[in-house]
């Protein structure tokens, strides 16, 4: 639970029982979850899905070049669902479908909203079309016609609250949760060691950096620079090399070359599981992936200073004894600080 920073690995909490009538009334009006949809601090939604749900919604709303059934046109969304269940199309296939949207025209004297149906043909993906079934009345199809990353889902809930009110938003968030879990389960996303793609340019970048470091060492030995200047430059060189390796790794991880329907080779966003987990905002970041498939980079000593020899290996390649020892150096400092 993000609000309490609580997880279910043994966290405990006190239970308070409001006894008097006033206390009960106050608790109901102020503390009920449905009355706390927005953060008081910034007005952003507080009920935003995380982890599995985000991954499920993201995977379902990604599109793919040359997917099974690409280019098919459907009369309505139930027809898309039937085609998907029959295996004629896959979740990420690009299709066209006739969509009915409901626009709020005006409220009558009693404050009831009046909706006007508007039908149009939308170019979308199978997953987005199926997911649009849970949109509350009054929200445009365009809101869901994009890959749903964590920020997009937050914006979606915010738009729902502004356009459709509290009741509809709470129901919508609940449906998003159920759909996200179901889709994540059906997607069966899992990671293997082969998903950690080591960039082909890694060795070249490291050798170039090592050459520059040697040059500064020579300058120091000749008395051209001070030891502090040499150290600062060496740390800068290795820091830049680490960033370069990280960028090269993300470039290889995030895109793949595919052949489209016309036989042309085009680049499309990758369906690599590790990349999807980070890109969707479900879990992990580029910095963590860099340690898995790029290079671990510079490490700190227990006193906070940076060790000038970086760990050039990553977790996929494995660390040698010296690299492993340098890694434990920083980790042990963290444990010691916690204990003190």
CSV table of N, CA and C in Angstrom, one decimal, residues 82-170:
chain,number,residue,atom,x,y,z
A,82,UNK,N,-14.8,-12.0,-30.2
A,82,UNK,CA,-15.0,-13.3,-30.7
A,82,UNK,C,-13.8,-13.8,-31.6
A,83,UNK,N,-13.3,-12.8,-32.4
A,83,UNK,CA,-12.2,-13.2,-33.3
A,83,UNK,C,-10.9,-13.5,-32.4
A,84,UNK,N,-10.8,-12.7,-31.3
A,84,UNK,CA,-9.6,-13.0,-30.5
A,84,UNK,C,-9.7,-14.3,-29.8
A,85,UNK,N,-10.9,-14.6,-29.3
A,85,UNK,CA,-11.1,-15.9,-28.6
A,85,UNK,C,-11.0,-17.1,-29.5
A,86,UNK,N,-11.3,-16.9,-30.8
A,86,UNK,CA,-11.2,-18.0,-31.8
A,86,UNK,C,-9.8,-18.1,-32.3
A,87,UNK,N,-8.9,-17.2,-32.0
A,87,UNK,CA,-7.5,-17.3,-32.4
A,87,UNK,C,-7.3,-16.7,-33.8
A,88,UNK,N,-8.2,-15.9,-34.3
A,88,UNK,CA,-8.0,-15.4,-35.6
A,88,UNK,C,-7.1,-14.2,-35.6
A,89,UNK,N,-7.1,-13.4,-34.5
A,89,UNK,CA,-6.2,-12.3,-34.3
A,89,UNK,C,-5.5,-12.4,-33.0
A,90,UNK,N,-4.3,-11.7,-32.9
A,90,UNK,CA,-3.6,-11.8,-31.6
A,90,UNK,C,-3.8,-10.4,-30.9
A,91,UNK,N,-3.5,-10.3,-29.6
A,91,UNK,CA,-3.7,-9.1,-28.8
A,91,UNK,C,-3.1,-7.9,-29.4
A,92,UNK,N,-1.9,-8.0,-30.0
A,92,UNK,CA,-1.2,-6.7,-30.4
A,92,UNK,C,-1.4,-6.4,-31.9
A,93,UNK,N,-2.3,-7.2,-32.6
A,93,UNK,CA,-2.5,-6.9,-34.0
A,93,UNK,C,-3.2,-5.6,-34.2
A,94,UNK,N,-2.7,-4.9,-35.3
A,94,UNK,CA,-3.3,-3.6,-35.7
A,94,UNK,C,-4.6,-3.9,-36.5
A,95,UNK,N,-5.7,-3.3,-36.1
A,95,UNK,CA,-7.0,-3.6,-36.8
A,95,UNK,C,-7.8,-2.3,-36.9
A,96,UNK,N,-8.9,-2.3,-37.6
A,96,UNK,CA,-9.8,-1.2,-37.6
A,96,UNK,C,-11.2,-1.7,-37.0
A,97,UNK,N,-11.8,-0.9,-36.2
A,97,UNK,CA,-13.1,-1.3,-35.6
A,97,UNK,C,-14.0,-0.1,-35.5
A,98,UNK,N,-15.3,-0.4,-35.6
A,98,UNK,CA,-16.3,0.6,-35.4
A,98,UNK,C,-16.6,0.8,-34.0
A,99,UNK,N,-16.4,2.0,-33.4
A,99,UNK,CA,-16.5,2.2,-32.0
A,99,UNK,C,-17.7,3.2,-31.8
A,100,UNK,N,-18.5,3.0,-30.7
A,100,UNK,CA,-19.5,3.9,-30.3
A,100,UNK,C,-19.0,4.6,-29.1
A,101,UNK,N,-18.9,6.0,-29.2
A,101,UNK,CA,-18.5,6.8,-28.0
A,101,UNK,C,-19.7,7.5,-27.5
A,102,UNK,N,-19.7,7.8,-26.2
A,102,UNK,CA,-20.8,8.6,-25.7
A,102,UNK,C,-20.3,9.9,-25.2
A,103,UNK,N,-20.9,11.0,-25.7
A,103,UNK,CA,-20.5,12.3,-25.4
A,103,UNK,C,-21.5,13.0,-24.4
A,104,UNK,N,-21.0,13.6,-23.4
A,104,UNK,CA,-21.9,14.3,-22.5
A,104,UNK,C,-22.3,15.6,-23.2
A,105,UNK,N,-23.7,15.8,-23.4
A,105,UNK,CA,-24.1,17.0,-24.1
A,105,UNK,C,-24.4,18.1,-23.1
A,106,UNK,N,-25.4,17.9,-22.2
A,106,UNK,CA,-25.6,18.9,-21.1
A,106,UNK,C,-26.4,18.2,-20.0
A,107,UNK,N,-26.5,18.9,-18.9
A,107,UNK,CA,-27.2,18.3,-17.8
A,107,UNK,C,-28.6,19.0,-17.8
A,108,UNK,N,-29.6,18.2,-17.4
A,108,UNK,CA,-31.0,18.7,-17.3
A,108,UNK,C,-31.2,19.4,-16.0
A,109,UNK,N,-32.4,19.9,-15.7
A,109,UNK,CA,-32.6,20.7,-14.5
A,109,UNK,C,-32.3,19.9,-13.2
A,110,UNK,N,-32.5,18.5,-13.3
A,110,UNK,CA,-32.2,17.7,-12.1
A,110,UNK,C,-30.7,17.4,-11.9
A,111,UNK,N,-30.0,17.8,-12.9
A,111,UNK,CA,-28.5,17.5,-12.9
A,111,UNK,C,-28.1,16.2,-13.5
A,112,UNK,N,-29.1,15.5,-14.2
A,112,UNK,CA,-28.8,14.3,-14.8
A,112,UNK,C,-28.1,14.6,-16.2
A,113,UNK,N,-27.1,13.7,-16.5
A,113,UNK,CA,-26.3,14.0,-17.7
A,113,UNK,C,-27.0,13.3,-18.9
A,114,UNK,N,-26.9,14.0,-20.1
A,114,UNK,CA,-27.5,13.4,-21.3
A,114,UNK,C,-26.4,13.0,-22.2
A,115,UNK,N,-26.4,11.8,-22.7
A,115,UNK,CA,-25.3,11.3,-23.6
A,115,UNK,C,-25.8,11.2,-25.0
A,116,UNK,N,-24.9,11.5,-25.9
A,116,UNK,CA,-25.2,11.4,-27.3
A,116,UNK,C,-24.2,10.4,-27.9
A,117,UNK,N,-24.7,9.4,-28.6
A,117,UNK,CA,-23.8,8.3,-29.1
A,117,UNK,C,-23.2,8.8,-30.4
A,118,UNK,N,-21.9,8.6,-30.6
A,118,UNK,CA,-21.2,9.0,-31.8
A,118,UNK,C,-20.4,7.8,-32.3
A,119,UNK,N,-20.6,7.4,-33.5
A,119,UNK,CA,-20.0,6.1,-34.0
A,119,UNK,C,-18.9,6.5,-35.1
A,120,UNK,N,-17.7,5.9,-34.9
A,120,UNK,CA,-16.6,6.2,-35.9
A,120,UNK,C,-15.8,4.9,-36.0
A,121,UNK,N,-15.0,4.8,-37.1
A,121,UNK,CA,-14.1,3.7,-37.3
A,121,UNK,C,-12.7,4.1,-36.8
A,122,UNK,N,-12.2,3.4,-35.9
A,122,UNK,CA,-10.9,3.7,-35.2
A,122,UNK,C,-9.9,2.7,-35.6
A,123,UNK,N,-8.7,3.2,-35.9
A,123,UNK,CA,-7.5,2.3,-36.1
A,123,UNK,C,-6.8,2.1,-34.8
A,124,UNK,N,-6.8,0.8,-34.4
A,124,UNK,CA,-6.3,0.5,-33.0
A,124,UNK,C,-5.7,-0.9,-33.0
A,125,UNK,N,-5.5,-1.4,-31.8
A,125,UNK,CA,-5.1,-2.8,-31.7
A,125,UNK,C,-6.2,-3.6,-31.0
A,126,UNK,N,-6.1,-5.0,-31.1
A,126,UNK,CA,-7.1,-5.8,-30.5
A,126,UNK,C,-7.2,-5.6,-29.0
A,127,UNK,N,-6.1,-5.6,-28.3
A,127,UNK,CA,-6.1,-5.4,-26.9
A,127,UNK,C,-6.8,-4.1,-26.5
A,128,UNK,N,-6.5,-3.0,-27.2
A,128,UNK,CA,-7.1,-1.7,-26.8
A,128,UNK,C,-8.6,-1.7,-27.1
A,129,UNK,N,-9.0,-2.4,-28.2
A,129,UNK,CA,-10.4,-2.4,-28.5
A,129,UNK,C,-11.2,-3.2,-27.3
A,130,UNK,N,-10.6,-4.3,-26.9
A,130,UNK,CA,-11.2,-5.1,-25.9
A,130,UNK,C,-11.3,-4.4,-24.5
A,131,UNK,N,-10.2,-3.7,-24.2
A,131,UNK,CA,-10.1,-2.9,-23.0
A,131,UNK,C,-11.0,-1.7,-23.0
A,132,UNK,N,-11.4,-1.2,-24.1
A,132,UNK,CA,-12.2,0.0,-24.2
A,132,UNK,C,-13.6,-0.3,-23.7
A,133,UNK,N,-14.0,-1.6,-23.6
A,133,UNK,CA,-15.3,-2.0,-23.0
A,133,UNK,C,-15.5,-1.5,-21.6
A,134,UNK,N,-14.4,-1.3,-20.9
A,134,UNK,CA,-14.5,-0.9,-19.5
A,134,UNK,C,-14.5,0.6,-19.3
A,135,UNK,N,-14.3,1.3,-20.3
A,135,UNK,CA,-14.3,2.8,-20.2
A,135,UNK,C,-15.7,3.3,-19.7
A,136,UNK,N,-15.7,4.3,-18.8
A,136,UNK,CA,-17.0,4.8,-18.4
A,136,UNK,C,-17.6,5.7,-19.5
A,137,UNK,N,-18.9,5.8,-19.5
A,137,UNK,CA,-19.6,6.6,-20.5
A,137,UNK,C,-19.1,8.0,-20.3
A,138,UNK,N,-18.9,8.7,-21.5
A,138,UNK,CA,-18.4,10.1,-21.5
A,138,UNK,C,-16.9,10.2,-21.7
A,139,UNK,N,-16.2,9.1,-21.7
A,139,UNK,CA,-14.8,9.1,-22.0
A,139,UNK,C,-14.5,8.7,-23.5
A,140,UNK,N,-13.6,9.4,-24.1
A,140,UNK,CA,-13.3,9.2,-25.5
A,140,UNK,C,-12.5,7.9,-25.7
A,141,UNK,N,-12.6,7.3,-26.8
A,141,UNK,CA,-11.8,6.1,-27.1
A,141,UNK,C,-10.3,6.4,-27.2
A,142,UNK,N,-10.1,7.6,-27.7
A,142,UNK,CA,-8.7,8.1,-27.8
A,142,UNK,C,-7.9,8.0,-26.5
A,143,UNK,N,-8.6,8.1,-25.4
A,143,UNK,CA,-7.9,8.0,-24.1
A,143,UNK,C,-7.2,6.7,-23.8
A,144,UNK,N,-7.8,5.6,-24.5
A,144,UNK,CA,-7.2,4.3,-24.2
A,144,UNK,C,-6.5,3.8,-25.4
A,145,UNK,N,-6.5,4.6,-26.5
A,145,UNK,CA,-5.9,4.1,-27.8
A,145,UNK,C,-4.4,4.4,-27.8
A,146,UNK,N,-3.6,4.0,-26.8
A,146,UNK,CA,-2.2,4.2,-26.7
A,146,UNK,C,-1.6,3.2,-25.7
A,147,UNK,N,-0.3,2.9,-25.8
A,147,UNK,CA,0.2,2.0,-24.8
A,147,UNK,C,0.1,2.5,-23.3
A,148,UNK,N,-0.6,1.8,-22.5
A,148,UNK,CA,-0.9,2.3,-21.1
A,148,UNK,C,0.3,2.0,-20.2
A,149,UNK,N,1.1,3.0,-20.0
A,149,UNK,CA,2.2,3.0,-19.1
A,149,UNK,C,1.6,3.5,-17.7
A,150,UNK,N,2.4,3.4,-16.7
A,150,UNK,CA,1.9,3.8,-15.3
A,150,UNK,C,1.4,5.2,-15.3
A,151,UNK,N,2.1,6.2,-16.0
A,151,UNK,CA,1.7,7.6,-16.0
A,151,UNK,C,0.4,7.7,-16.8
A,152,UNK,N,0.3,7.0,-17.9
A,152,UNK,CA,-0.9,7.1,-18.7
A,152,UNK,C,-2.1,6.6,-17.9
A,153,UNK,N,-1.9,5.5,-17.1
A,153,UNK,CA,-3.0,5.0,-16.4
A,153,UNK,C,-3.5,6.0,-15.3
A,154,UNK,N,-2.5,6.6,-14.7
A,154,UNK,CA,-2.8,7.7,-13.7
A,154,UNK,C,-3.6,8.8,-14.3
A,155,UNK,N,-3.2,9.2,-15.6
A,155,UNK,CA,-3.9,10.3,-16.3
A,155,UNK,C,-5.3,9.8,-16.7
A,156,UNK,N,-5.4,8.6,-17.0
A,156,UNK,CA,-6.7,8.0,-17.4
A,156,UNK,C,-7.7,8.1,-16.2
A,157,UNK,N,-7.2,7.7,-15.0
A,157,UNK,CA,-8.1,7.8,-13.8
A,157,UNK,C,-8.4,9.2,-13.5
A,158,UNK,N,-7.4,10.1,-13.6
A,158,UNK,CA,-7.6,11.5,-13.4
A,158,UNK,C,-8.7,12.1,-14.3
A,159,UNK,N,-8.6,11.8,-15.6
A,159,UNK,CA,-9.6,12.2,-16.6
A,159,UNK,C,-11.0,11.7,-16.3
A,160,UNK,N,-11.0,10.4,-15.9
A,160,UNK,CA,-12.3,9.8,-15.5
A,160,UNK,C,-12.9,10.5,-14.3
A,161,UNK,N,-12.1,10.9,-13.4
A,161,UNK,CA,-12.6,11.6,-12.2
A,161,UNK,C,-13.2,13.0,-12.6
A,162,UNK,N,-12.5,13.7,-13.4
A,162,UNK,CA,-12.9,15.0,-13.8
A,162,UNK,C,-14.1,15.0,-14.7
A,163,UNK,N,-14.2,14.0,-15.6
A,163,UNK,CA,-15.3,13.9,-16.6
A,163,UNK,C,-16.5,13.2,-16.0
A,164,UNK,N,-16.3,12.1,-15.3
A,164,UNK,CA,-17.4,11.2,-15.0
A,164,UNK,C,-17.8,11.1,-13.5
A,165,UNK,N,-17.0,11.8,-12.7
A,165,UNK,CA,-17.3,11.8,-11.2
A,165,UNK,C,-16.8,10.6,-10.4
A,166,UNK,N,-17.0,10.7,-9.1
A,166,UNK,CA,-16.4,9.8,-8.2
A,166,UNK,C,-16.8,8.4,-8.4
A,167,UNK,N,-18.2,8.2,-8.4
A,167,UNK,CA,-18.7,6.8,-8.5
A,167,UNK,C,-18.2,6.0,-9.7
A,168,UNK,N,-18.3,6.6,-10.8
A,168,UNK,CA,-17.8,6.0,-12.1
A,168,UNK,C,-16.3,5.7,-12.0
A,169,UNK,N,-15.6,6.6,-11.4
A,169,UNK,CA,-14.1,6.4,-11.4
A,169,UNK,C,-13.7,5.2,-10.5
A,170,UNK,N,-14.4,5.1,-9.4
A,170,UNK,CA,-14.1,4.0,-8.4
A,170,UNK,C,-14.4,2.6,-9.1
